[in-house]
Coordinates of C-alpha atoms in Angstrom, one line a residue:
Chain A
X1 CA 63.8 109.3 118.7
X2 CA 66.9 108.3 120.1
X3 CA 69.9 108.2 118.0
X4 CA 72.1 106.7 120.5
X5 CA 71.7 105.5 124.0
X6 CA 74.5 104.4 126.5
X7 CA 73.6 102.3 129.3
X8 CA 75.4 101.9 132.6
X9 CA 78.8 101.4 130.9
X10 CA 82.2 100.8 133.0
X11 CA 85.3 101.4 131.6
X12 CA 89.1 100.6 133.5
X13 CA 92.9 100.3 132.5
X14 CA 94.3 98.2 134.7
X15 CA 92.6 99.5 138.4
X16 CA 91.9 102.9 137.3
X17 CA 88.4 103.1 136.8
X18 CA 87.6 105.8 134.3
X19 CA 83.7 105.1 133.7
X20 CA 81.6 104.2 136.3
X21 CA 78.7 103.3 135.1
X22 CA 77.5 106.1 132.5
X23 CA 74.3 106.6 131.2
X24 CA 73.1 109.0 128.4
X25 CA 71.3 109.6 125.2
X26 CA 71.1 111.5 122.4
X27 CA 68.2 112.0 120.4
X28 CA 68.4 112.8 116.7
X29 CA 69.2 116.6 115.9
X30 CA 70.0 117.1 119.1
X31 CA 73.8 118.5 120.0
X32 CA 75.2 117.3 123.4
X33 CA 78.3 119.1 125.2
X34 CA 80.2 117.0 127.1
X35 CA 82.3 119.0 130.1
X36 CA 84.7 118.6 132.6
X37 CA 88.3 118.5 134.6
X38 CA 91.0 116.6 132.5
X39 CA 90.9 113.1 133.5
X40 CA 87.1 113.1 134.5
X41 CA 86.6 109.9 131.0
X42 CA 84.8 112.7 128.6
X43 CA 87.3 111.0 126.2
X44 CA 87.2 107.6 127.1
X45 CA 83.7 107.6 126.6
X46 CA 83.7 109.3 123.2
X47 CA 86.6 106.6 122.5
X48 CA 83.7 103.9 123.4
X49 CA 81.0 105.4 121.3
X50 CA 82.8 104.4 118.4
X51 CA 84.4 101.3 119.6
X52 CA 88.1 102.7 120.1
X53 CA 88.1 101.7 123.3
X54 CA 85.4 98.3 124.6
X55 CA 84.5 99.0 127.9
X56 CA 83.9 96.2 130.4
X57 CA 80.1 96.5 130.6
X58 CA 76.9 98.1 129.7
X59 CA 75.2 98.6 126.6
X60 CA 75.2 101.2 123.8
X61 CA 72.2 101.0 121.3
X62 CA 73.0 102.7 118.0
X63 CA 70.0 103.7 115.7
X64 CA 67.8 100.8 117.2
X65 CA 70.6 98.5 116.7
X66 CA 72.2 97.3 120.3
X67 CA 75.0 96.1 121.5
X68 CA 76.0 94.4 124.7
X69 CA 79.4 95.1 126.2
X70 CA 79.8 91.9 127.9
X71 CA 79.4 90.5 124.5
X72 CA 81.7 92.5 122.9
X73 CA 84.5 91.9 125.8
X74 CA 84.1 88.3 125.0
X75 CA 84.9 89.0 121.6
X76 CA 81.0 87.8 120.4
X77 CA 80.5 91.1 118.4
X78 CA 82.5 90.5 115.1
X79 CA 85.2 92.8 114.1
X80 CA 83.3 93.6 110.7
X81 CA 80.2 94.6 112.5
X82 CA 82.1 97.1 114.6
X83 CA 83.3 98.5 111.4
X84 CA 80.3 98.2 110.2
X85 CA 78.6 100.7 112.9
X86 CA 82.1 103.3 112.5
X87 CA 80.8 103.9 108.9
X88 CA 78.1 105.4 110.6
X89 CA 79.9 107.6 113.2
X90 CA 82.2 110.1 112.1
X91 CA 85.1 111.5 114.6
X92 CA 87.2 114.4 114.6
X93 CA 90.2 114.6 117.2
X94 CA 92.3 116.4 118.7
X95 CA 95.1 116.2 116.5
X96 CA 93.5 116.0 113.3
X97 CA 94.9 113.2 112.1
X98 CA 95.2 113.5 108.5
X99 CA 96.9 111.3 106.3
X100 CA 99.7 113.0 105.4
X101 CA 101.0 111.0 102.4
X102 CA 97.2 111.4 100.6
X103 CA 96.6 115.1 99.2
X104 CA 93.3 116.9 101.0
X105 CA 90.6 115.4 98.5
X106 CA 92.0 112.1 99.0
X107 CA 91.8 112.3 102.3
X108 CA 88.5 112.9 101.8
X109 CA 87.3 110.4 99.5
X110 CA 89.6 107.6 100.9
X111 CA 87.0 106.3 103.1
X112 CA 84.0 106.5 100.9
X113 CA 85.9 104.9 98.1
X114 CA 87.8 102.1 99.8
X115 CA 85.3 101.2 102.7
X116 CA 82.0 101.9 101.0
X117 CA 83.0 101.3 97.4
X118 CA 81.7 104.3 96.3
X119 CA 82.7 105.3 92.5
X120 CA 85.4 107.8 92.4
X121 CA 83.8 110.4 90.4
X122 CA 80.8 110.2 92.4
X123 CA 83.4 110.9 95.8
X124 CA 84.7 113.6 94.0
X125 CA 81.6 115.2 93.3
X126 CA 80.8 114.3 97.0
X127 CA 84.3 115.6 98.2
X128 CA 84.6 119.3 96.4
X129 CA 81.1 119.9 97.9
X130 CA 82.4 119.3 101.2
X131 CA 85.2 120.9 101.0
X132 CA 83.4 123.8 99.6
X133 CA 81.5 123.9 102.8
X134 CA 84.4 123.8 104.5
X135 CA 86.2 126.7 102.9
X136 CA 88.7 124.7 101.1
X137 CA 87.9 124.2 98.1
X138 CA 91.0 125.6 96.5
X139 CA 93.3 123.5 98.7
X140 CA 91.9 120.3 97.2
X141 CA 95.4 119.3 95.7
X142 CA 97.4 120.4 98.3
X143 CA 99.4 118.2 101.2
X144 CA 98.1 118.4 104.3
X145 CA 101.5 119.3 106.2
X146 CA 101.2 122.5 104.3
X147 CA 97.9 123.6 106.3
X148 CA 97.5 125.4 109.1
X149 CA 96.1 123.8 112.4
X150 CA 93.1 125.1 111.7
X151 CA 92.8 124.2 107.9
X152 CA 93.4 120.4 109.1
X153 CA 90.9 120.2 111.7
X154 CA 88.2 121.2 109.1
X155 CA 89.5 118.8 106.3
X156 CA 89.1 116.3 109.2
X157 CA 85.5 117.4 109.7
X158 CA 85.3 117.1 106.0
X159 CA 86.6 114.0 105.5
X160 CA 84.2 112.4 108.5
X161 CA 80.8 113.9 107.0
X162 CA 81.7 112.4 103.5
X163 CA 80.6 109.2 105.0
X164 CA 77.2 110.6 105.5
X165 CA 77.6 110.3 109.7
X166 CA 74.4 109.8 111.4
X167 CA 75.9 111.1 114.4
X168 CA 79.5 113.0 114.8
X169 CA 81.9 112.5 117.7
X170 CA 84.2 115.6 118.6
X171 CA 87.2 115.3 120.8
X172 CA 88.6 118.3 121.9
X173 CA 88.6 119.5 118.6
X174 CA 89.6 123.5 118.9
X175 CA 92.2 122.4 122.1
X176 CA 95.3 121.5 119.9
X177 CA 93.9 125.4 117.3
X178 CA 96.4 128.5 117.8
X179 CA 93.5 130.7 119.8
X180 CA 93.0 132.8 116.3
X181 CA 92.0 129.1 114.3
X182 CA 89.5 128.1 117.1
X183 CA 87.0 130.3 115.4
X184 CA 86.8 129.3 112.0
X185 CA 86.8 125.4 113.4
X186 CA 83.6 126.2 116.1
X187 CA 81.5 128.7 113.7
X188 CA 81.8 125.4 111.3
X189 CA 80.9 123.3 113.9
X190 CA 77.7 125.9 114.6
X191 CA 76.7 125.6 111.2
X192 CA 76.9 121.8 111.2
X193 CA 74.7 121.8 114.2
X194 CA 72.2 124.6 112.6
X195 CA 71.8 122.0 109.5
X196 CA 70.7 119.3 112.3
X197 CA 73.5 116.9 112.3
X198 CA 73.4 114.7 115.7
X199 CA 76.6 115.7 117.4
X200 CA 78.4 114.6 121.0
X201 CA 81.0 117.4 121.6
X202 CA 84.1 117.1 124.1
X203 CA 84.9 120.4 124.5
X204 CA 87.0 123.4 127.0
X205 CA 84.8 126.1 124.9
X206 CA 82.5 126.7 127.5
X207 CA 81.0 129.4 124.9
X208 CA 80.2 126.8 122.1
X209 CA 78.4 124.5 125.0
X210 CA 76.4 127.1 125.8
X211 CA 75.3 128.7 122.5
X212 CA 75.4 125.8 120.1
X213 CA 74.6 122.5 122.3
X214 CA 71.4 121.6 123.3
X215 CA 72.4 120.3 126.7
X216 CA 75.3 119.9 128.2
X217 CA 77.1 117.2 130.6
X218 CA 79.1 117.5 133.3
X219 CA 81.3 114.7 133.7
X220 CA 83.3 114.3 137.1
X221 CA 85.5 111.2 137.9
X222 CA 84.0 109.1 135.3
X223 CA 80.6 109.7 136.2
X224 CA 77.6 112.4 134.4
X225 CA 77.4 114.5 137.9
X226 CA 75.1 117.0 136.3
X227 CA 73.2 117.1 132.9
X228 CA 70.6 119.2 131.5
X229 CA 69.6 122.5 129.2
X230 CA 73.1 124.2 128.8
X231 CA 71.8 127.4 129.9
X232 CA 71.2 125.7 133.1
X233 CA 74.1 123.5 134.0
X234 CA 76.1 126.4 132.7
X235 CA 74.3 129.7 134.0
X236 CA 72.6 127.9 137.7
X237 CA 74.6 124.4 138.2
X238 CA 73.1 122.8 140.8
X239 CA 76.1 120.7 142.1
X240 CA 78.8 122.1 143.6
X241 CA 81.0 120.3 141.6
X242 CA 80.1 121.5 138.1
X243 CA 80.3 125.3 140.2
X244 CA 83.8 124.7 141.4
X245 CA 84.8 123.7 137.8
X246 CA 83.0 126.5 136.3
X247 CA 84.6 128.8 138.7
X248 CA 87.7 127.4 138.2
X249 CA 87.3 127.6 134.0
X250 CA 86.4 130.8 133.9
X251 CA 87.2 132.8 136.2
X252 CA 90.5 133.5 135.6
X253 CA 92.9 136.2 135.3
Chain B
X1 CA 155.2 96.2 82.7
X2 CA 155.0 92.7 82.0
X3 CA 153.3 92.3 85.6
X4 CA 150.5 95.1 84.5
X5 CA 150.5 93.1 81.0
X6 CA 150.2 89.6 82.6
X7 CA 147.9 91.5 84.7
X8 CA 145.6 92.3 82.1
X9 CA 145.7 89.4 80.2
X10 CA 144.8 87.0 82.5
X11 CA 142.1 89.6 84.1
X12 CA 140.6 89.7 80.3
X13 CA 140.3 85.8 80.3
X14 CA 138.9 85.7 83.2
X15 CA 136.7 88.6 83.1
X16 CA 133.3 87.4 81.0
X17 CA 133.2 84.5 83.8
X18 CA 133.4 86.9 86.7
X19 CA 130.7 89.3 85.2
X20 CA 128.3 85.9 84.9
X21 CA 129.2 85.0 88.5
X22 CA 128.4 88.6 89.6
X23 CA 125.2 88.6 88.0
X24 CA 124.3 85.3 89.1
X25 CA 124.9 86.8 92.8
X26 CA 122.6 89.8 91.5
X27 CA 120.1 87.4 90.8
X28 CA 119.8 85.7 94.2
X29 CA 120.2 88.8 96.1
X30 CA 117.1 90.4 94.5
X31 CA 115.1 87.1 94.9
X32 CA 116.5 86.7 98.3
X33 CA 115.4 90.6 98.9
X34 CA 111.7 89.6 97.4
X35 CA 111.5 87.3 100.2
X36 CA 113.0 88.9 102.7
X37 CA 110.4 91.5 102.3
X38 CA 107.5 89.2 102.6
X39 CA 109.4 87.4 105.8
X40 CA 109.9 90.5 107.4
X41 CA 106.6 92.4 106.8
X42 CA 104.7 89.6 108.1
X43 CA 107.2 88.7 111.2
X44 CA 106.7 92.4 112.2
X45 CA 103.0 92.6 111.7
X46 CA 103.0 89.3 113.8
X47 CA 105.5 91.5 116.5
X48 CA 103.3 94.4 116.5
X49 CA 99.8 92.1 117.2
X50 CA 98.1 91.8 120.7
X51 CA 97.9 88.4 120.8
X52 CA 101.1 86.5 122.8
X53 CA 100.6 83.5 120.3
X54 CA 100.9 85.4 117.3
X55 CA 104.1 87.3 118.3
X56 CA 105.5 84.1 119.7
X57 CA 106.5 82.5 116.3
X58 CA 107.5 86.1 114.9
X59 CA 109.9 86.6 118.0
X60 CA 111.8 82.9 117.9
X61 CA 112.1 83.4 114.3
X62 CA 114.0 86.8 114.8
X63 CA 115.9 85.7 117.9
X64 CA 117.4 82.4 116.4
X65 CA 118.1 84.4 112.8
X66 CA 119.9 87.1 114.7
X67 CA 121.8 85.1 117.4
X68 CA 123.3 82.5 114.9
X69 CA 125.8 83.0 112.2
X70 CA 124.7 83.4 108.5
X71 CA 127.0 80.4 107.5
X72 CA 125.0 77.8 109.4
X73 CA 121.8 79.0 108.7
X74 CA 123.2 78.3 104.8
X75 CA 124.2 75.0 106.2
X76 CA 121.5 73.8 108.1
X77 CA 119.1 74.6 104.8
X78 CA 122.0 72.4 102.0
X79 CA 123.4 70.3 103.6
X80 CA 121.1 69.9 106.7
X81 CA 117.3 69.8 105.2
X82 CA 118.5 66.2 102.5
X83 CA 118.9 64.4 106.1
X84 CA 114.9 64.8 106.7
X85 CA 114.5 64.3 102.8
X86 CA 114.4 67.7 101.7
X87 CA 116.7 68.3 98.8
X88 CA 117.4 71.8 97.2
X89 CA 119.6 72.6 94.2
X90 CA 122.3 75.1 95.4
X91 CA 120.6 78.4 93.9
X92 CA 117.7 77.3 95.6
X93 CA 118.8 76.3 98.8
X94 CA 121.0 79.7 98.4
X95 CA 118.2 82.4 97.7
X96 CA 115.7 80.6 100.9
X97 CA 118.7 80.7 103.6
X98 CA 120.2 84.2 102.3
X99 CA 116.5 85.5 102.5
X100 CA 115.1 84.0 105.5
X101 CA 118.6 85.8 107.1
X102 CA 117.9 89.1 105.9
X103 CA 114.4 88.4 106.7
X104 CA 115.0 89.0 110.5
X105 CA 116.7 92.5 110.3
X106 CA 113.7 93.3 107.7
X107 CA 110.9 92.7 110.3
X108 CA 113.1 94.8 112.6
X109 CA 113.1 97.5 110.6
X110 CA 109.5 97.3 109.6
X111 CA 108.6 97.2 113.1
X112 CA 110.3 100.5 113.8
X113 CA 108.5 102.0 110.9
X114 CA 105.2 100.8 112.7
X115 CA 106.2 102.0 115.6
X116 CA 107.0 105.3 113.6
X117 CA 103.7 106.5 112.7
X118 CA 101.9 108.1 115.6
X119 CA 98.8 106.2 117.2
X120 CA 96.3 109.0 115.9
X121 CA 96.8 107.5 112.3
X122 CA 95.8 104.4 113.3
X123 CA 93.2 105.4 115.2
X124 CA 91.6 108.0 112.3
X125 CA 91.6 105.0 110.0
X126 CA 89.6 102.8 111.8
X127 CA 87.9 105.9 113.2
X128 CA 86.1 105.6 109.3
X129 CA 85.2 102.2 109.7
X130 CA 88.5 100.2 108.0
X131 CA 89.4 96.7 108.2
X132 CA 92.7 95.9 110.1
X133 CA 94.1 94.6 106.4
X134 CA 93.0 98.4 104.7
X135 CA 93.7 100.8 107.3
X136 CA 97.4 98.8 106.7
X137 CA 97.4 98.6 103.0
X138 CA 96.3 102.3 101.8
X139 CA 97.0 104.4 105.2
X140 CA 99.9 102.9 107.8
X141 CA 102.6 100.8 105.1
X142 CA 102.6 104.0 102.1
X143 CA 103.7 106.0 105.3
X144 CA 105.7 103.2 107.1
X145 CA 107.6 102.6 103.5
X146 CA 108.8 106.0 103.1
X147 CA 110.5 105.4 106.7
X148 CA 112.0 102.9 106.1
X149 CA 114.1 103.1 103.0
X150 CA 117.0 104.1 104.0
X151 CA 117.9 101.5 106.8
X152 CA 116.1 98.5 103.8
X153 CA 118.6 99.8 101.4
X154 CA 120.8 99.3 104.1
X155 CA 120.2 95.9 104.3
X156 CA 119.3 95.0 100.9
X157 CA 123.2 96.0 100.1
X158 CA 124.8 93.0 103.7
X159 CA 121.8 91.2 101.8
X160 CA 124.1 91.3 98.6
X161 CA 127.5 91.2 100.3
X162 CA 126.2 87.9 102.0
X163 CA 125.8 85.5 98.7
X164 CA 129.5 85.4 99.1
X165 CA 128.9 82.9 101.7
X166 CA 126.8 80.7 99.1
X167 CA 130.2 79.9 98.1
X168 CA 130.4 77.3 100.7
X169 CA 128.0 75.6 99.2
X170 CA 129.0 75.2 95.9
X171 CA 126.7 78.2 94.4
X172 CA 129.2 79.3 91.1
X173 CA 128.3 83.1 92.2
X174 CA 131.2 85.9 92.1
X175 CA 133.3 84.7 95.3
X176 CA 133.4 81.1 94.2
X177 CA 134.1 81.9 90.9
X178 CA 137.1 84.3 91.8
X179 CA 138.9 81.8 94.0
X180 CA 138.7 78.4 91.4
X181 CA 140.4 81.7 89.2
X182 CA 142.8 82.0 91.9
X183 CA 143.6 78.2 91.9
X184 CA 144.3 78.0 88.6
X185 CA 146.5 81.2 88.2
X186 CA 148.1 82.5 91.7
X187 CA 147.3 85.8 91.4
X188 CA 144.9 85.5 94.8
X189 CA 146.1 89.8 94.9
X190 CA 144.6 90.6 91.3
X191 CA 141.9 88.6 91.4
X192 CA 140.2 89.8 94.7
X193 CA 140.9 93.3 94.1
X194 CA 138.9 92.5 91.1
X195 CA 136.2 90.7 92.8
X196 CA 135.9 93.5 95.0
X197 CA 135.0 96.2 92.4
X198 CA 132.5 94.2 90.8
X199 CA 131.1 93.6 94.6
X200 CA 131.1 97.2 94.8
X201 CA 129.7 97.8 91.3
X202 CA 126.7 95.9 92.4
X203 CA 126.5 97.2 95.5
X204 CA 126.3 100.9 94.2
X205 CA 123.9 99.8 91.7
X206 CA 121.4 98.7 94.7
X207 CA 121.9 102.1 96.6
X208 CA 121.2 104.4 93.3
X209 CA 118.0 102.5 92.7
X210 CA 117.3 103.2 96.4
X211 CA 118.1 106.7 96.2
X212 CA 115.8 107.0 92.8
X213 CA 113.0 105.1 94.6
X214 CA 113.3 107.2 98.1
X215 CA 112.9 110.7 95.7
X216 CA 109.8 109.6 94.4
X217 CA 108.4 109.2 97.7
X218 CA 109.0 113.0 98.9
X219 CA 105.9 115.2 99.5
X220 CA 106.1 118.5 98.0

């Protein structure tokens, strides 16, 4: 079963064409790396799942429901329906992006409260048991300028699940980390996939692809050059492409 | 010592009718300030939208406000307005021109505060599925007011200082006031120096309440 399915979809600012034509899909449970050179649209097509970015054409098809780019670009798919289908995606980035004038649990129960109308005790509740899970249960009150990098990024993966995702987008998550914060952030990202959450990582942690995802993509100039098992397209790529970035990544000195 | 006496006495019988006027200019600069908020807030979200028609209005409105002098905007709305059969009572008349004036700098100001807050805010907001209207409300203006306080108190205070010019049209507020004292006494020196501290009274009164509102804002 399919939990989303992208469909031949072409995104450009101004003449720089940034996808050309991807397609992909990710079935429920299953966690999907997405690799490559800065630059290549893993981003920009993260940016489209969730309808940051429209692109020009194709078609995404979101837990059965579908949508038709050319539609969208015409402005035919309501605003409130694309809100709508973000309830049902959560996103982490690369910068966090907390809301620095709400203390950590309101960060968290901000969304469920004000989008979904949840009851505030109930988001509470919700909200200490996710930030329980994320180890941060006794910074509940605290601001988040007053967290380290890596203490943001998993109140941001906190405050995304407490809309109950059906699938998580990750953009770079670990890339903006001090290299001794990447850890806690990925091991909580391995635990997430472990409990089966549907998840379509942007990532430079060539470790986490391998070990944690499913399969992994390799995207080059806006287009999937090479998907498959990440054991393969990791350990034996087949395109000389996804070698000459994976020599490039890590072999260094 | 009969100049300081003189002085005094005629201050003192003066004085309760000054302290009216000054509070009547109170008045309309806090009204004026009430709408100059609204003005400006939605000018600058209208700045701040994609759309070329919906900044269009929002970007004559601050052009013409900025590039003509306060006096004839006041004119245009008294004495100009009863020629197309609009009639408003000075006060009136007074608080609209004064605010749709200060209006201008406020969108300015809120514009920069938008601009302030970093893209990634925006984007984590509707990242969780928020209208346009909530993301604004509960995530980008708490963090856009805070920015702007300081350059709003700023203009709150010329907002105050420019109901002097409501004297032109008849508005009994503090300036008016001080010079029909003038005419009747010839002490231009006394009475303006008088004028002034009240101005500035009010004035200081405006920044404290800034300065108390800006402190409850700080984090941690």
């Amino acid at each position: 079963m399919s939990e989303l399915e992208l469909a031949d979809l072409h995104k450009s600012f101004g003449s720089l064409k940034v996808l050309r034509g991807v397609t992909l899909s990710v079935h429920k449970g299953e966690v999907l790396s997405i690799i490559g050179a800065s630059g290549s649209g893993k981003s920009t097509l993260l940016r489209c799942v969730n309808l940051l970015e429209t692109p020009e054409s194709g078609r995404m098809e979101f837990f059965g429901q579908s949508l038709d780019f050319a539609d969208v670009a015409c402005g035919r798919t309501r605003e409130s329906d694309k809100e709508r289908l973000r309830t049902k995606i959560g996103m982490v980035f690369q910068s966090f992006n907390l809301w620095p004038h709400l203390t950590v649990l309101e960060n968290v129960i901000e969304a469920p409260v004000h989008v979904t109308g949840m009851p505030k005790d109930e988001a509470i509740d919700t909200a200490e048991k996710l930030l329980a899970k994320v180890g941060l249960s006794e910074k509940r009150n605290a601001w988040p300028s007053t967290l380290s990098g890596g203490q943001q990024q998993r109140v941001a993966i906190a405050r995304a699940l407490a809309m109950q995702p059906r699938i998580m987008l990750f953009d770079e998550v670990t890339s903006a980390l001090d290299p001794e914060m990447v850890g806690e952030v990925l091991d909580l990202m391995k635990q997430l996939a472990e409990e089966g959450m549907t998840m379509l990582v942007v990532t430079h942690e060539m470790g986490f692809a391998r070990h944690v995802s499913h399969r992994t993509a390799f995207f080059h100039k806006g287009e999937i050059a090479e998907i498959g098992p990440s054991r393969s397209v990791l350990g034996s790529p087949q395109n000389p492409e996804t070698q000459q970035f994976l020599n490039r990544v890590l072999n260094h000195i | 010592m009969t100049r300081i006496s003189s002085f005094i006495d005629t201050i003192w019988a003066y004085l309760p009718g000054m302290i009216v006027a000054g509070w009547l200019a109170f008045q309309i600069t806090v009204l004026a300030i009430l709408l100059s908020w609204v003005l400006g807030l939605v000018a600058a979200l209208m700045k701040t939208s994609s759309h070329r028609v919906v900044r269009m209005p929002a970007d004559f409105y601050i052009w013409f406000i900025r590039g003509t002098p306060s006096l004839i905007q006041i004119f245009i709305i008294y004495f100009g307005l009863p020629q197309l059969g609009i009639r408003l009572s000075p006060f009136v008349a007074g608080v609209i021109a004064i605010g749709l004036c200060s209006g201008a700098y406020v969108a300015e100001v809120v514009r920069g505060g938008l601009l302030a807050i970093s893209k990634g805010q925006w984007e984590s907001a509707r990242a969780v599925g928020m209208s346009y209207a909530l993301m604004m409300r509960r995530i980008i203006l708490p963090q856009v007011v805070r920015v702007i306080i300081p350059p709003l108190t700023n203009e709150a205070v010329n907002t105050l200082k420019n109901t002097s010019l409501l004297s032109a049209i008849t508005v009994m507020e503090l300036t008016l006031f001080t010079q029909m004292a003038i005419a009747a006494t010839f002490r231009p020196f006394d009475f303006y120096i008088v004028a002034a501290l009240l101005y500035l009274a009010l004035t200081t009164v405006l920044s404290r309440f800034a300065a108390w509102w800006e402190s409850k804002y700080q984090i941690s």
